């Protein structure tokens, strides 16, 4: 029997462009057999995704990607197989929404100071679950022709250290992992090489993450290459962590990041899906 898996992707309830239905339909076209929808800080897309996944007989795992803080770094933790009705998780999601709203006001103010007014109206209009992300601000800057491309919005204004960047205190890593774990789910460190941590910081992080109850890291992501896979696999093996694979798909049109288009997990790494067998 064929098996094709993607355990990290987004719909328009956070910062993707496709509805949960369209994400699942695309996954079916990509011949994916097992998928997790992992929107940023919300489970609002899961009910819709479940209906369409049942129709197409594709295995859907309830997922989320939580924004967390660890030593002033923003780290993303993917929760797989979560129980979305678990109250502390939903309360945590409310906290994250407040953090996002406060940050959004500040980003909008910084942009207004540059003469780019009206961001708040547009970004909220374009959210489905009130989850405002920097992607929405990037779209605002493109729509207003303040930048030529989506990427330019990040490179000039929104990326860390740029003029409209606002640092946030997200949820402490340990708390986020505990919500996932206590809801019956499995916590995975998302795109571990994107945080630009030095080797000793990274080891420190993995020790803390495991101690909190984290069980895996993404070894293969949409942007992986043989080098990054080797590095991530090295750490997974060294710290006895499961390996996950997830594209981090947000929208069609980027051939390098497509649903289900992922390299294989190295043979020596324990696949996270073995946990769910
Ligand atoms: P937020 O969680 O609101 O800070 O938004 C982060 C989202 O913006 C990520 O999930 C990505 O989808 C996107 N993003 C972050 N940094 C960049 C970047 N440098 N270039 C393009 N997209 C980015
Ligand atoms: Mn995103
Ligand atoms: Mn992420
Ligand atoms: Mn993501």
mmCIF file of C-alpha atoms and ligand atoms in Angstrom:
data_model
loop_
_atom_site.group_PDB
_atom_site.id
_atom_site.type_symbol
_atom_site.label_atom_id
_atom_site.label_comp_id
_atom_site.label_asym_id
_atom_site.label_seq_id
_atom_site.Cartn_x
_atom_site.Cartn_y
_atom_site.Cartn_z
ATOM 1 C CA UNK A 1 0.000 0.000 0.000
ATOM 2 C CA UNK A 2 1.306 3.457 -0.834
ATOM 3 C CA UNK A 3 2.200 5.874 1.923
ATOM 4 C CA UNK A 4 2.930 9.570 1.517
ATOM 5 C CA UNK A 5 2.953 11.878 4.484
ATOM 6 C CA UNK A 6 3.062 15.615 5.214
ATOM 7 C CA UNK A 7 2.815 16.685 8.852
ATOM 8 C CA UNK A 8 3.047 20.478 8.596
ATOM 9 C CA UNK A 9 0.910 22.814 6.475
ATOM 10 C CA UNK A 10 -1.313 25.884 6.699
ATOM 11 C CA UNK A 11 -4.743 27.010 5.573
ATOM 12 C CA UNK A 12 -6.386 30.424 5.520
ATOM 13 C CA UNK A 13 -7.490 30.181 9.130
ATOM 14 C CA UNK A 14 -3.906 31.276 9.827
ATOM 15 C CA UNK A 15 -1.595 32.494 7.055
ATOM 16 C CA UNK A 16 -2.157 30.068 4.196
ATOM 17 C CA UNK A 17 -4.195 31.007 1.140
ATOM 18 C CA UNK A 18 -6.277 27.834 0.678
ATOM 19 C CA UNK A 19 -9.321 26.883 2.727
ATOM 20 C CA UNK A 20 -9.003 23.717 4.824
ATOM 21 C CA UNK A 21 -11.126 21.979 2.173
ATOM 22 C CA UNK A 22 -8.805 23.117 -0.607
ATOM 23 C CA UNK A 23 -5.730 22.022 1.359
ATOM 24 C CA UNK A 24 -7.125 18.516 1.759
ATOM 25 C CA UNK A 25 -8.253 18.365 -1.872
ATOM 26 C CA UNK A 26 -4.763 19.412 -2.960
ATOM 27 C CA UNK A 27 -3.244 16.786 -0.679
ATOM 28 C CA UNK A 28 -5.458 14.150 -2.316
ATOM 29 C CA UNK A 29 -4.276 15.293 -5.759
ATOM 30 C CA UNK A 30 -0.703 15.048 -4.493
ATOM 31 C CA UNK A 31 -1.464 11.429 -3.518
ATOM 32 C CA UNK A 32 -0.802 12.118 0.137
ATOM 33 C CA UNK A 33 -2.176 9.382 2.379
ATOM 34 C CA UNK A 34 -1.505 10.988 5.787
ATOM 35 C CA UNK A 35 -1.633 14.693 6.603
ATOM 36 C CA UNK A 36 -1.665 17.019 9.583
ATOM 37 C CA UNK A 37 -3.136 20.514 9.242
ATOM 38 C CA UNK A 38 -1.025 22.687 11.546
ATOM 39 C CA UNK A 39 -2.235 26.271 11.448
ATOM 40 C CA UNK A 40 -0.482 28.906 13.556
ATOM 41 C CA UNK A 41 -2.028 29.139 17.036
ATOM 42 C CA UNK A 42 -5.481 27.931 16.039
ATOM 43 C CA UNK A 43 -7.471 24.740 15.590
ATOM 44 C CA UNK A 44 -10.262 26.545 13.732
ATOM 45 C CA UNK A 45 -9.628 24.751 10.436
ATOM 46 C CA UNK A 46 -9.707 21.214 11.749
ATOM 47 C CA UNK A 47 -13.450 20.552 11.748
ATOM 48 C CA UNK A 48 -13.793 21.509 8.088
ATOM 49 C CA UNK A 49 -10.653 19.573 7.153
ATOM 50 C CA UNK A 50 -11.997 16.483 8.901
ATOM 51 C CA UNK A 51 -15.205 16.440 6.882
ATOM 52 C CA UNK A 52 -13.411 16.549 3.565
ATOM 53 C CA UNK A 53 -10.666 14.146 4.706
ATOM 54 C CA UNK A 54 -13.314 11.572 5.629
ATOM 55 C CA UNK A 55 -14.934 12.012 2.240
ATOM 56 C CA UNK A 56 -11.662 11.331 0.428
ATOM 57 C CA UNK A 57 -10.446 8.676 2.895
ATOM 58 C CA UNK A 58 -7.197 10.471 3.589
ATOM 59 C CA UNK A 59 -5.845 10.170 7.133
ATOM 60 C CA UNK A 60 -5.990 13.541 8.857
ATOM 61 C CA UNK A 61 -4.243 14.219 12.111
ATOM 62 C CA UNK A 62 -5.368 17.133 14.276
ATOM 63 C CA UNK A 63 -2.459 19.542 14.414
ATOM 64 C CA UNK A 64 -1.366 23.026 15.400
ATOM 65 C CA UNK A 65 1.815 25.097 15.214
ATOM 66 C CA UNK A 66 2.271 27.033 18.447
ATOM 67 C CA UNK A 67 4.351 30.209 18.716
ATOM 68 C CA UNK A 68 6.618 29.917 21.734
ATOM 69 C CA UNK A 69 9.426 31.801 23.404
ATOM 70 C CA UNK A 70 12.647 30.290 24.619
ATOM 71 C CA UNK A 71 15.401 32.636 25.847
ATOM 72 C CA UNK A 72 13.990 35.515 23.769
ATOM 73 C CA UNK A 73 13.889 33.399 20.634
ATOM 74 C CA UNK A 74 10.598 32.659 18.898
ATOM 75 C CA UNK A 75 10.402 28.922 18.315
ATOM 76 C CA UNK A 76 7.589 27.031 16.635
ATOM 77 C CA UNK A 77 6.300 23.805 18.114
ATOM 78 C CA UNK A 78 4.041 21.569 16.071
ATOM 79 C CA UNK A 79 1.483 19.542 18.014
ATOM 80 C CA UNK A 80 0.319 16.352 16.320
ATOM 81 C CA UNK A 81 -2.694 14.259 17.245
ATOM 82 C CA UNK A 82 -3.865 16.863 19.727
ATOM 83 C CA UNK A 83 -7.274 16.832 21.352
ATOM 84 C CA UNK A 84 -8.559 20.211 20.275
ATOM 85 C CA UNK A 85 -11.287 20.161 22.915
ATOM 86 C CA UNK A 86 -8.695 20.103 25.711
ATOM 87 C CA UNK A 87 -9.519 23.240 27.697
ATOM 88 C CA UNK A 88 -6.009 24.411 28.684
ATOM 89 C CA UNK A 89 -5.031 24.219 25.011
ATOM 90 C CA UNK A 90 -7.985 26.382 23.963
ATOM 91 C CA UNK A 91 -7.242 28.826 26.784
ATOM 92 C CA UNK A 92 -3.645 28.966 25.578
ATOM 93 C CA UNK A 93 -4.877 29.668 22.069
ATOM 94 C CA UNK A 94 -6.828 32.643 23.465
ATOM 95 C CA UNK A 95 -3.667 33.935 25.152
ATOM 96 C CA UNK A 96 -1.792 33.640 21.884
ATOM 97 C CA UNK A 97 -4.518 35.523 20.064
ATOM 98 C CA UNK A 98 -4.173 38.398 22.559
ATOM 99 C CA UNK A 99 -0.404 38.411 22.101
ATOM 100 C CA UNK A 100 -0.894 38.515 18.333
ATOM 101 C CA UNK A 101 -3.463 41.332 18.554
ATOM 102 C CA UNK A 102 -1.209 43.460 20.758
ATOM 103 C CA UNK A 103 1.705 42.924 18.436
ATOM 104 C CA UNK A 104 -0.449 43.684 15.378
ATOM 105 C CA UNK A 105 -1.416 47.110 16.798
ATOM 106 C CA UNK A 106 2.248 47.927 17.283
ATOM 107 C CA UNK A 107 3.269 46.742 13.831
ATOM 108 C CA UNK A 108 0.415 48.785 12.306
ATOM 109 C CA UNK A 109 1.594 51.837 14.252
ATOM 110 C CA UNK A 110 5.150 51.429 13.005
ATOM 111 C CA UNK A 111 3.901 51.108 9.445
ATOM 112 C CA UNK A 112 1.612 54.131 9.880
ATOM 113 C CA UNK A 113 4.599 56.152 11.060
ATOM 114 C CA UNK A 114 6.185 55.387 7.707
ATOM 115 C CA UNK A 115 3.079 56.620 5.941
ATOM 116 C CA UNK A 116 1.572 53.186 5.299
ATOM 117 C CA UNK A 117 -1.781 53.763 6.956
ATOM 118 C CA UNK A 118 -4.811 51.524 7.365
ATOM 119 C CA UNK A 119 -3.064 48.225 8.004
ATOM 120 C CA UNK A 120 -5.345 47.114 10.843
ATOM 121 C CA UNK A 121 -8.539 47.360 8.816
ATOM 122 C CA UNK A 122 -7.152 45.255 6.030
ATOM 123 C CA UNK A 123 -5.342 42.636 8.056
ATOM 124 C CA UNK A 124 -8.407 41.859 10.174
ATOM 125 C CA UNK A 125 -10.612 41.746 7.109
ATOM 126 C CA UNK A 126 -8.296 39.093 5.700
ATOM 127 C CA UNK A 127 -8.216 36.821 8.730
ATOM 128 C CA UNK A 128 -10.688 34.003 9.134
ATOM 129 C CA UNK A 129 -10.128 33.178 12.802
ATOM 130 C CA UNK A 130 -8.721 36.527 13.926
ATOM 131 C CA UNK A 131 -5.181 35.169 13.772
ATOM 132 C CA UNK A 132 -3.132 38.111 12.514
ATOM 133 C CA UNK A 133 0.287 37.122 11.250
ATOM 134 C CA UNK A 134 3.121 39.022 9.635
ATOM 135 C CA UNK A 135 2.023 37.393 6.378
ATOM 136 C CA UNK A 136 -1.133 39.530 6.554
ATOM 137 C CA UNK A 137 0.985 42.649 6.946
ATOM 138 C CA UNK A 138 3.152 41.581 4.019
ATOM 139 C CA UNK A 139 -0.004 41.216 1.915
ATOM 140 C CA UNK A 140 -1.124 44.686 3.068
ATOM 141 C CA UNK A 141 2.201 46.192 1.950
ATOM 142 C CA UNK A 142 1.966 44.464 -1.428
ATOM 143 C CA UNK A 143 -1.689 45.493 -1.911
ATOM 144 C CA UNK A 144 -0.818 49.121 -1.148
ATOM 145 C CA UNK A 145 2.137 48.952 -3.538
ATOM 146 C CA UNK A 146 4.473 49.953 -0.741
ATOM 147 C CA UNK A 147 6.669 47.036 -1.814
ATOM 148 C CA UNK A 148 6.968 45.164 -5.092
ATOM 149 C CA UNK A 149 6.931 41.643 -3.724
ATOM 150 C CA UNK A 150 5.807 39.688 -0.697
ATOM 151 C CA UNK A 151 9.414 38.819 0.083
ATOM 152 C CA UNK A 152 10.442 42.462 -0.078
ATOM 153 C CA UNK A 153 7.880 43.227 2.662
ATOM 154 C CA UNK A 154 9.760 40.891 5.005
ATOM 155 C CA UNK A 155 13.230 41.851 3.853
ATOM 156 C CA UNK A 156 12.571 45.580 4.210
ATOM 157 C CA UNK A 157 10.098 45.875 7.071
ATOM 158 C CA UNK A 158 8.796 42.762 8.797
ATOM 159 C CA UNK A 159 11.693 40.375 9.348
ATOM 160 C CA UNK A 160 13.469 40.341 12.729
ATOM 161 C CA UNK A 161 15.526 43.483 13.158
ATOM 162 C CA UNK A 162 13.779 45.405 10.352
ATOM 163 C CA UNK A 163 12.010 48.696 10.927
ATOM 164 C CA UNK A 164 8.454 47.417 11.466
ATOM 165 C CA UNK A 165 9.447 44.326 13.414
ATOM 166 C CA UNK A 166 7.968 44.038 16.880
ATOM 167 C CA UNK A 167 9.472 41.494 19.255
ATOM 168 C CA UNK A 168 6.901 39.547 21.261
ATOM 169 C CA UNK A 169 6.879 37.390 24.326
ATOM 170 C CA UNK A 170 5.085 34.317 23.099
ATOM 171 C CA UNK A 171 4.064 31.375 25.296
ATOM 172 C CA UNK A 172 6.977 29.805 27.175
ATOM 173 C CA UNK A 173 8.161 26.721 25.293
ATOM 174 C CA UNK A 174 7.586 24.500 28.323
ATOM 175 C CA UNK A 175 3.942 25.551 28.624
ATOM 176 C CA UNK A 176 3.189 25.042 24.962
ATOM 177 C CA UNK A 177 4.720 21.567 25.021
ATOM 178 C CA UNK A 178 2.682 20.698 28.105
ATOM 179 C CA UNK A 179 -0.629 21.717 26.452
ATOM 180 C CA UNK A 180 0.166 19.491 23.497
ATOM 181 C CA UNK A 181 1.324 16.583 25.612
ATOM 182 C CA UNK A 182 -1.477 16.817 28.173
ATOM 183 C CA UNK A 183 -4.064 16.907 25.388
ATOM 184 C CA UNK A 184 -2.754 13.528 24.252
ATOM 185 C CA UNK A 185 -0.628 14.909 21.424
ATOM 186 C CA UNK A 186 2.984 14.777 20.422
ATOM 187 C CA UNK A 187 5.215 17.879 20.423
ATOM 188 C CA UNK A 188 7.633 18.383 17.542
ATOM 189 C CA UNK A 189 10.147 21.199 17.153
ATOM 190 C CA UNK A 190 9.325 22.778 13.788
ATOM 191 C CA UNK A 191 11.999 23.618 11.182
ATOM 192 C CA UNK A 192 14.797 23.369 13.767
ATOM 193 C CA UNK A 193 17.528 24.872 11.600
ATOM 194 C CA UNK A 194 15.642 28.076 10.874
ATOM 195 C CA UNK A 195 16.424 29.627 14.249
ATOM 196 C CA UNK A 196 20.096 30.166 13.494
ATOM 197 C CA UNK A 197 21.190 28.788 16.851
ATOM 198 C CA UNK A 198 24.828 28.023 17.520
ATOM 199 C CA UNK A 199 25.608 24.346 18.167
ATOM 200 C CA UNK A 200 25.776 24.750 21.944
ATOM 201 C CA UNK A 201 22.525 26.769 22.057
ATOM 202 C CA UNK A 202 20.852 24.162 19.900
ATOM 203 C CA UNK A 203 21.927 21.358 22.217
ATOM 204 C CA UNK A 204 20.699 23.364 25.201
ATOM 205 C CA UNK A 205 17.366 23.829 23.427
ATOM 206 C CA UNK A 206 16.988 20.127 22.668
ATOM 207 C CA UNK A 207 17.731 19.238 26.281
ATOM 208 C CA UNK A 208 15.081 21.736 27.490
ATOM 209 C CA UNK A 209 12.625 20.599 24.821
ATOM 210 C CA UNK A 210 12.960 16.938 25.772
ATOM 211 C CA UNK A 211 12.736 17.720 29.455
ATOM 212 C CA UNK A 212 9.478 19.593 28.775
ATOM 213 C CA UNK A 213 8.073 16.497 27.062
ATOM 214 C CA UNK A 214 8.942 17.191 23.417
ATOM 215 C CA UNK A 215 9.486 13.995 21.457
ATOM 216 C CA UNK A 216 10.558 14.909 17.958
ATOM 217 C CA UNK A 217 12.019 17.385 15.501
ATOM 218 C CA UNK A 218 11.312 18.043 11.864
ATOM 219 C CA UNK A 219 14.189 16.421 10.043
ATOM 220 C CA UNK A 220 12.754 17.022 6.575
ATOM 221 C CA UNK A 221 10.912 20.243 5.660
ATOM 222 C CA UNK A 222 9.859 21.819 2.369
ATOM 223 C CA UNK A 223 13.074 23.812 2.128
ATOM 224 C CA UNK A 224 15.415 20.981 3.149
ATOM 225 C CA UNK A 225 18.525 20.007 1.224
ATOM 226 C CA UNK A 226 20.854 17.051 1.839
ATOM 227 C CA UNK A 227 22.995 19.142 4.195
ATOM 228 C CA UNK A 228 20.147 20.349 6.391
ATOM 229 C CA UNK A 229 18.642 16.859 6.502
ATOM 230 C CA UNK A 230 21.992 15.421 7.584
ATOM 231 C CA UNK A 231 22.375 18.032 10.310
ATOM 232 C CA UNK A 232 18.845 17.659 11.656
ATOM 233 C CA UNK A 233 19.136 13.866 11.552
ATOM 234 C CA UNK A 234 22.387 14.041 13.474
ATOM 235 C CA UNK A 235 20.646 15.920 16.286
ATOM 236 C CA UNK A 236 17.579 13.678 16.216
ATOM 237 C CA UNK A 237 19.782 10.608 16.614
ATOM 238 C CA UNK A 238 22.031 12.191 19.229
ATOM 239 C CA UNK A 239 19.097 13.296 21.393
ATOM 240 C CA UNK A 240 16.975 10.223 20.738
ATOM 241 C CA UNK A 241 14.170 12.243 19.156
ATOM 242 C CA UNK A 242 11.666 11.061 16.598
ATOM 243 C CA UNK A 243 11.919 12.535 13.121
ATOM 244 C CA UNK A 244 9.024 14.315 11.439
ATOM 245 C CA UNK A 245 8.533 15.446 7.851
ATOM 246 C CA UNK A 246 6.424 18.469 6.932
ATOM 247 C CA UNK A 247 6.426 20.833 3.978
ATOM 248 C CA UNK A 248 5.239 23.987 5.798
ATOM 249 C CA UNK A 249 3.083 24.589 2.738
ATOM 250 C CA UNK A 250 1.284 27.964 2.763
ATOM 251 C CA UNK A 251 0.198 28.625 -0.816
ATOM 252 C CA UNK A 252 0.401 27.224 -4.315
ATOM 253 C CA UNK A 253 2.996 28.618 -6.665
ATOM 254 C CA UNK A 254 6.221 27.913 -4.836
ATOM 255 C CA UNK A 255 7.573 24.749 -6.456
ATOM 256 C CA UNK A 256 10.141 24.342 -3.708
ATOM 257 C CA UNK A 257 7.487 24.148 -1.000
ATOM 258 C CA UNK A 258 4.605 21.953 -2.107
ATOM 259 C CA UNK A 259 2.320 19.668 -0.156
ATOM 260 C CA UNK A 260 3.810 16.199 0.070
ATOM 261 C CA UNK A 261 6.969 17.068 -1.896
ATOM 262 C CA UNK A 262 9.472 15.966 0.688
ATOM 263 C CA UNK A 263 12.678 13.988 0.811
ATOM 264 C CA UNK A 264 12.604 10.678 2.654
ATOM 265 C CA UNK A 265 13.410 10.511 6.334
ATOM 266 C CA UNK A 266 16.901 8.988 6.765
ATOM 267 C CA UNK A 267 16.758 5.294 7.606
ATOM 268 C CA UNK A 268 18.409 5.601 10.992
ATOM 269 C CA UNK A 269 15.753 8.034 12.280
ATOM 270 C CA UNK A 270 12.646 6.791 14.088
ATOM 271 C CA UNK A 271 9.618 8.116 12.179
ATOM 272 C CA UNK A 272 7.222 10.029 14.394
ATOM 273 C CA UNK A 273 4.288 8.274 12.723
ATOM 274 C CA UNK A 274 5.401 5.015 14.334
ATOM 275 C CA UNK A 275 3.979 6.490 17.548
ATOM 276 C CA UNK A 276 0.491 6.552 16.046
ATOM 277 C CA UNK A 277 0.499 3.028 14.575
HETATM 278 P P1 LIG B 1 4.214 35.472 12.643
HETATM 279 O O1 LIG B 1 4.031 34.111 13.275
HETATM 280 O O2 LIG B 1 2.982 36.286 12.641
HETATM 281 O O3 LIG B 1 5.418 36.193 13.153
HETATM 282 O O4 LIG B 1 4.427 35.229 11.102
HETATM 283 C C1 LIG B 1 5.362 34.384 10.725
HETATM 284 C C2 LIG B 1 4.972 33.844 9.365
HETATM 285 O O5 LIG B 1 5.442 34.727 8.375
HETATM 286 C C3 LIG B 1 5.725 32.545 9.156
HETATM 287 O O6 LIG B 1 4.942 31.466 9.555
HETATM 288 C C4 LIG B 1 5.967 32.553 7.697
HETATM 289 O O7 LIG B 1 4.844 32.062 7.036
HETATM 290 C C5 LIG B 1 6.144 34.018 7.365
HETATM 291 N N1 LIG B 1 7.535 34.493 7.424
HETATM 292 C C6 LIG B 1 8.301 34.699 8.513
HETATM 293 N N2 LIG B 1 9.516 35.170 8.191
HETATM 294 C C7 LIG B 1 9.530 35.256 6.863
HETATM 295 C C8 LIG B 1 10.510 35.683 5.903
HETATM 296 N N3 LIG B 1 11.711 36.136 6.285
HETATM 297 N N4 LIG B 1 10.172 35.629 4.613
HETATM 298 C C9 LIG B 1 8.951 35.196 4.228
HETATM 299 N N5 LIG B 1 7.994 34.786 5.065
HETATM 300 C C10 LIG B 1 8.268 34.821 6.364
HETATM 301 MN MN1 LIG B 2 3.287 30.907 8.403
HETATM 302 MN MN1 LIG B 3 6.893 27.934 11.586
HETATM 303 MN MN1 LIG B 4 4.433 26.523 9.579
#
